[in-house]
Coordinates of C-alpha atoms in Angstrom, one line a residue:
X1 CA 179.3 -17.8 70.5
X2 CA 175.8 -16.3 70.6
X3 CA 175.5 -13.7 67.7
X4 CA 172.8 -11.4 66.4
X5 CA 171.8 -13.4 63.9
X6 CA 170.8 -16.7 66.0
X7 CA 167.0 -17.6 67.0
X8 CA 165.8 -17.0 69.9
X9 CA 162.6 -18.1 71.9
X10 CA 161.1 -15.5 74.0
X11 CA 157.7 -17.0 75.7
X12 CA 155.3 -18.1 72.9
X13 CA 157.5 -16.4 70.2
X14 CA 160.0 -18.0 67.8
X15 CA 162.0 -15.1 67.0
X16 CA 164.4 -15.7 64.0
X17 CA 167.0 -13.6 65.2
X18 CA 168.3 -11.3 68.3
X19 CA 168.0 -8.0 66.6
X20 CA 164.3 -6.8 68.2
X21 CA 162.7 -3.7 67.1
X22 CA 162.6 -1.5 70.0
X23 CA 159.3 0.8 70.7
X24 CA 159.4 4.2 68.9
X25 CA 156.7 6.9 69.1
X26 CA 156.0 8.3 65.9
X27 CA 152.8 10.1 66.0
X28 CA 150.9 8.8 62.9
X29 CA 147.4 7.8 64.2
X30 CA 144.8 10.1 64.1
X31 CA 143.8 13.3 66.4
X32 CA 141.6 10.5 67.9
X33 CA 144.1 8.0 68.6
X34 CA 143.2 5.4 65.8
X35 CA 145.9 3.5 64.1
X36 CA 146.2 4.4 60.2
X37 CA 147.2 2.3 57.2
X38 CA 150.4 3.9 57.0
X39 CA 151.5 2.1 60.0
X40 CA 151.1 -1.1 58.4
X41 CA 153.4 -0.1 55.8
X42 CA 156.2 1.1 58.4
X43 CA 156.1 -1.5 60.7
X44 CA 155.8 -4.4 57.6
X45 CA 159.0 -2.4 56.5
X46 CA 161.0 -3.6 59.6
X47 CA 159.5 -7.4 59.5
X48 CA 163.1 -8.5 59.4
X49 CA 163.4 -8.0 62.9
X50 CA 163.4 -10.8 65.5
X51 CA 160.4 -9.3 67.0
X52 CA 158.8 -5.8 66.7
X53 CA 157.8 -4.0 69.9
X54 CA 155.2 -1.5 69.0
X55 CA 155.0 2.2 69.7
X56 CA 153.7 3.3 73.1
X57 CA 150.0 2.2 72.9
X58 CA 147.3 4.0 75.4
X59 CA 145.3 2.0 77.2
X60 CA 142.3 4.7 78.1
X61 CA 142.0 8.3 77.4
X62 CA 143.7 9.1 81.1
X63 CA 146.7 7.6 80.2
X64 CA 147.3 8.9 76.8
X65 CA 148.8 12.3 76.1
X66 CA 150.9 12.4 73.2
X67 CA 149.4 13.8 70.0
X68 CA 148.5 11.5 67.2
X69 CA 149.8 8.8 69.0
X70 CA 147.7 5.2 68.9
X71 CA 145.3 3.8 71.6
X72 CA 143.9 0.4 72.0
X73 CA 141.2 0.9 74.4
X74 CA 138.1 0.9 72.0
X75 CA 136.8 -1.2 69.3
X76 CA 137.8 1.3 66.3
X77 CA 141.2 1.4 67.7
X78 CA 141.1 -2.4 68.1
X79 CA 139.9 -3.0 64.7
X80 CA 142.6 -0.2 63.0
X81 CA 145.2 -2.2 64.1
X82 CA 144.4 -5.6 62.7
X83 CA 145.4 -4.4 59.3
X84 CA 148.4 -3.1 60.5
X85 CA 149.7 -6.2 62.4
X86 CA 148.4 -8.5 59.6
X87 CA 150.7 -6.4 57.0
X88 CA 153.6 -7.6 59.5
X89 CA 152.6 -11.0 59.6
X90 CA 152.0 -11.3 55.9
X91 CA 155.9 -9.9 55.6
X92 CA 156.9 -12.6 57.9
X93 CA 157.4 -10.7 61.2
X94 CA 156.4 -10.8 64.7
X95 CA 154.7 -8.1 66.7
X96 CA 153.9 -7.2 70.4
X97 CA 151.9 -4.3 71.4
X98 CA 153.3 -1.9 74.4
X99 CA 150.9 -0.8 76.8
X100 CA 151.3 3.1 78.2
X101 CA 149.8 5.2 80.6
X102 CA 151.9 8.2 81.1
X103 CA 150.5 9.3 84.2
X104 CA 151.7 12.8 85.1
X105 CA 153.2 13.5 81.5
X106 CA 149.4 13.5 80.3
X107 CA 148.4 17.2 80.1
X108 CA 144.9 18.5 81.1
X109 CA 144.2 19.4 77.7
X110 CA 143.7 16.0 77.0
X111 CA 141.5 15.3 80.5
X112 CA 139.1 18.1 79.8
X113 CA 141.1 19.9 81.9
X114 CA 141.3 17.4 84.7
X115 CA 144.6 16.6 86.8
X116 CA 146.5 13.7 85.5
X117 CA 147.4 11.1 88.1
X118 CA 150.5 10.0 89.8
X119 CA 151.9 8.1 92.4
X120 CA 152.1 11.5 94.2
X121 CA 151.3 15.3 93.7
X122 CA 154.6 16.1 91.9
X123 CA 154.8 17.9 88.4
X124 CA 157.2 16.8 85.6
X125 CA 159.9 18.9 84.6
X126 CA 159.3 21.4 81.1
X127 CA 156.7 21.3 78.5
X128 CA 154.6 19.1 76.7
X129 CA 153.3 18.9 73.1
X130 CA 149.5 19.2 73.0
X131 CA 147.1 19.6 70.0
X132 CA 146.7 23.4 71.3
X133 CA 150.5 23.8 71.4
X134 CA 153.1 23.9 74.0
X135 CA 152.2 23.4 77.3
X136 CA 153.8 23.5 80.4
X137 CA 153.2 20.2 82.6
X138 CA 150.8 20.4 85.8
X139 CA 151.0 18.9 89.2
X140 CA 149.7 15.5 89.2
X141 CA 147.0 14.0 92.2
X142 CA 147.8 11.0 93.6
X143 CA 146.0 7.8 92.2
X144 CA 143.5 6.9 94.8
X145 CA 143.9 3.1 96.1
X146 CA 140.0 2.9 95.0
X147 CA 141.1 3.7 91.9
X148 CA 143.5 0.9 91.3
X149 CA 141.0 -1.9 90.4
X150 CA 139.8 0.0 87.5
X151 CA 143.4 1.0 86.2
X152 CA 144.1 -2.7 86.2
X153 CA 140.5 -3.2 84.2
X154 CA 142.1 -1.0 81.7
X155 CA 145.5 -2.5 81.3
X156 CA 143.6 -6.2 81.0
X157 CA 141.1 -4.6 78.8
X158 CA 144.0 -3.1 76.4
X159 CA 145.7 -6.6 76.4
X160 CA 142.5 -8.5 75.3
X161 CA 142.4 -6.1 72.8
X162 CA 146.1 -6.2 71.2
X163 CA 145.1 -10.0 71.1
X164 CA 142.0 -9.8 69.3
X165 CA 143.7 -7.3 67.1
X166 CA 146.4 -10.0 66.2
X167 CA 149.6 -9.1 68.1
X168 CA 151.7 -12.0 68.9
X169 CA 151.8 -10.3 72.9
X170 CA 152.1 -7.2 74.8
X171 CA 155.0 -5.5 76.6
X172 CA 154.0 -3.2 79.5
X173 CA 155.7 -0.1 79.5
X174 CA 157.2 0.8 82.9
X175 CA 160.2 2.7 82.1
X176 CA 161.2 6.2 81.1
X177 CA 159.2 8.5 84.0
X178 CA 155.4 6.9 83.0
X179 CA 152.9 5.8 85.6
X180 CA 154.6 2.7 86.4
X181 CA 157.8 3.9 87.0
X182 CA 156.4 6.9 88.9
X183 CA 155.4 4.2 91.5
X184 CA 158.5 2.5 91.3
X185 CA 160.9 5.3 92.1
X186 CA 161.3 6.9 95.1
X187 CA 162.1 10.7 93.8
X188 CA 158.4 10.6 92.4
X189 CA 156.6 8.1 94.9
X190 CA 156.0 10.3 98.0
X191 CA 153.1 7.8 99.2
X192 CA 152.8 6.7 102.9
X193 CA 150.3 3.8 102.2
X194 CA 150.9 0.0 100.9
X195 CA 151.9 2.0 97.6
X196 CA 154.7 3.9 98.8
X197 CA 158.1 4.2 101.1
X198 CA 160.0 0.8 101.3
X199 CA 160.7 -1.1 97.9
X200 CA 158.4 -3.7 98.1
X201 CA 155.4 -1.1 98.1
X202 CA 156.9 0.9 95.3
X203 CA 157.0 -2.2 93.4
X204 CA 153.4 -3.2 94.1
X205 CA 151.7 -1.3 91.2
X206 CA 154.1 -2.8 89.2
X207 CA 153.5 -6.6 89.9
X208 CA 149.9 -5.8 90.2
X209 CA 149.5 -5.1 86.3
X210 CA 152.0 -7.6 85.5
X211 CA 149.8 -10.4 87.2
X212 CA 147.0 -8.9 85.5
X213 CA 148.5 -9.2 81.7
X214 CA 149.7 -12.7 82.6
X215 CA 146.1 -13.9 84.0
X216 CA 144.7 -11.9 80.7
X217 CA 146.6 -13.5 77.9
X218 CA 149.2 -15.7 79.3
X219 CA 153.0 -15.1 80.9
X220 CA 154.4 -16.1 77.6
X221 CA 152.9 -13.8 75.9
X222 CA 153.6 -10.5 78.3
X223 CA 157.0 -8.9 78.5
X224 CA 158.1 -5.9 80.5
X225 CA 160.4 -2.8 80.0
X226 CA 162.1 -1.0 82.9
X227 CA 164.4 1.7 82.6
X228 CA 166.9 1.3 85.8
X229 CA 169.5 3.9 85.7
X230 CA 169.2 8.0 85.4
X231 CA 166.8 10.6 85.4
X232 CA 164.3 10.0 83.1
X233 CA 161.5 13.2 83.0
X234 CA 162.3 13.9 86.2
X235 CA 161.6 10.4 87.8
X236 CA 164.6 9.3 89.4
X237 CA 165.5 6.8 92.6
X238 CA 167.7 7.1 95.7
X239 CA 168.6 3.2 95.1
X240 CA 168.5 1.9 91.9
X241 CA 170.3 -1.7 92.3
X242 CA 168.0 -2.4 95.1
X243 CA 164.5 -1.2 93.8
X244 CA 165.2 -2.3 90.2
X245 CA 167.0 -5.8 91.2
X246 CA 163.6 -6.2 93.6
X247 CA 161.5 -5.5 90.6
X248 CA 163.3 -8.0 88.2
X249 CA 163.0 -10.4 90.8
X250 CA 159.0 -10.0 91.5
X251 CA 158.8 -10.2 87.2
X252 CA 160.8 -13.3 87.6
X253 CA 158.2 -14.7 89.9
X254 CA 155.4 -13.9 88.1
X255 CA 156.8 -15.4 84.8
X256 CA 156.9 -13.1 82.1
X257 CA 158.1 -14.0 78.2
X258 CA 161.0 -11.4 78.5
X259 CA 162.5 -8.4 80.3
X260 CA 163.8 -5.3 78.3
X261 CA 165.8 -2.6 79.8
X262 CA 166.5 0.9 78.4
X263 CA 170.0 1.5 79.9
X264 CA 172.2 3.8 77.7
X265 CA 175.9 2.3 78.0
X266 CA 179.0 4.6 79.0
X267 CA 179.4 7.4 76.6
X268 CA 176.3 6.3 75.0
X269 CA 174.6 9.4 72.3
X270 CA 171.4 9.6 74.1
X271 CA 171.4 9.0 77.8
X272 CA 173.2 9.6 80.8
X273 CA 176.8 8.9 80.6
X274 CA 177.8 9.0 83.9
X275 CA 175.4 6.4 85.8
X276 CA 176.4 3.2 86.3
X277 CA 174.8 0.2 84.7
X278 CA 172.2 -1.9 86.5
X279 CA 171.9 -4.5 84.3
X280 CA 174.6 -6.5 85.5
X281 CA 172.9 -6.7 89.0
X282 CA 169.7 -7.6 87.6
X283 CA 171.0 -10.4 84.9
X284 CA 171.4 -12.9 88.0
X285 CA 168.0 -12.1 89.4
X286 CA 165.7 -12.6 86.6
X287 CA 165.5 -15.9 85.1
X288 CA 164.1 -15.6 81.5
X289 CA 165.3 -13.6 78.5
X290 CA 166.9 -10.6 79.0
X291 CA 167.0 -7.8 76.2
X292 CA 169.3 -4.5 76.4
X293 CA 168.3 -1.3 74.5
X294 CA 169.6 1.9 73.7
X295 CA 172.9 3.3 71.9
X296 CA 173.7 -0.2 70.5
X297 CA 175.3 -0.4 67.0
X298 CA 176.5 -3.8 65.5
X299 CA 179.9 -3.8 67.4
X300 CA 178.9 -3.3 70.9
X301 CA 175.4 -5.5 70.6
X302 CA 177.5 -8.4 69.3
X303 CA 180.2 -7.8 72.3
X304 CA 177.4 -7.9 75.0
X305 CA 175.9 -11.2 73.4
X306 CA 179.1 -12.7 73.2
X307 CA 179.7 -11.6 77.2
X308 CA 176.4 -12.8 78.0
X309 CA 175.0 -9.6 79.3
X310 CA 171.8 -10.2 77.1
X311 CA 169.9 -12.7 75.1
X312 CA 168.7 -10.1 72.9
X313 CA 169.5 -6.2 71.9
X314 CA 166.7 -3.8 70.7
X315 CA 167.6 -1.2 68.1
X316 CA 165.5 2.0 68.2
X317 CA 166.8 4.8 66.0
X318 CA 168.9 2.7 63.9
X319 CA 165.9 0.3 63.2
X320 CA 163.5 3.5 62.4
X321 CA 166.1 4.5 59.7
X322 CA 167.3 1.5 58.5
X323 CA 164.4 -0.8 57.6
X324 CA 166.6 -3.5 56.2
X325 CA 168.8 -3.3 59.5
X326 CA 169.5 -7.1 60.0
X327 CA 170.9 -7.4 55.6
X328 CA 173.4 -4.3 56.7
X329 CA 174.7 -6.0 59.7
X330 CA 175.1 -8.9 57.7
X331 CA 176.4 -7.4 54.9
X332 CA 178.5 -4.9 56.8
X333 CA 177.0 -2.0 55.1
X334 CA 177.1 1.5 55.7
X335 CA 173.6 2.6 57.5
X336 CA 171.5 5.4 56.9
X337 CA 172.2 8.6 59.1
X338 CA 170.2 9.1 62.2
X339 CA 169.1 12.4 61.1
X340 CA 167.0 14.1 63.9
X341 CA 164.6 15.5 61.5
X342 CA 161.2 17.3 62.6
X343 CA 159.5 14.4 60.4
X344 CA 160.0 12.0 63.0
X345 CA 156.7 13.2 65.0
X346 CA 154.9 14.5 61.7
X347 CA 151.7 12.8 60.2
X348 CA 152.8 12.5 56.3
X349 CA 155.3 9.4 55.0
X350 CA 158.4 11.7 55.2
X351 CA 160.9 10.6 57.5
X352 CA 158.5 7.2 58.6
X353 CA 158.3 5.1 55.3
X354 CA 161.2 6.7 52.9
X355 CA 164.5 5.5 54.4
X356 CA 165.8 3.5 51.5
X357 CA 166.8 0.2 51.6
X358 CA 170.2 -1.3 50.7
X359 CA 168.4 -2.6 47.4
X360 CA 166.9 0.3 46.9
X361 CA 170.1 2.7 47.1
X362 CA 171.8 0.9 44.8
X363 CA 169.1 0.9 42.2
X364 CA 169.1 4.7 42.4
X365 CA 172.9 4.7 42.3
X366 CA 172.6 2.1 38.8

């Protein structure tokens, strides 16, 4: 029976176990989106993961609208990532860079007052943090077809910079209501050109970006993340099984290292509990390793692997609060609590690099 502790090959990466670290926005970069040294400490603490997927990392100024998130479009950002990645490797870990364009989720405060871009002229619900405080989202403008070659260049530049920085690969963030997801889903893609309408048109940009990444760094170093069920930041789809099985089939044809799905299970803590899972329909049409994410702990992750629902599981908040998560799983030890603290998104060490390991807790008690 396959377990979390068994090794797995995902493209060019030999992972020693199947407990991956999911991408987690932590906001410890500079105001100019340059990684900082404390990020190396954070990621290297978690090098016991089979594979670390980095926090979402901006591919361009147009695509990044989260305060203190990192980017990877400039030389300064690339150089600052190098020691972070090197610390992970020195600790025996593997890490890939998640490439992010937020689309309509970027506020004009980050764009010198210009509108964000999306598949169509739509507005995300709610508000967003900017350096000037909370702001309501604004209506995006449709991305022009003439702008798509430049977008593809931005993704390629970011991927090549990630490899220069030493990352073991990249992951395309095509989930959670961000730009690629805004094109995929019928609720946010109202276009009538070759990028809108039927499913094959709505997944066209996903395919073009993925292919550009594969051409740039090799399919064995490219992964993709999708979120196939339920509303995500106001993005939803009328026929998720049809849409996301088509997307998975396309990615399988292109040939990526693995596919990760953010799909909260029924009765989960964080996701939509009444939305049917799409992963059982994706499993037969995607020929590579499948990674499931969201609301997984030891028992349900073990069951998912045993039932062949996935080849690996990515853990988010549990890895955030338990840097030695694999050791705790092996020992059957209690986990640090997931404590929903404001320090998750602050710029200091609190709630970031100060979660104790089992050994540290035992030493403190002694």
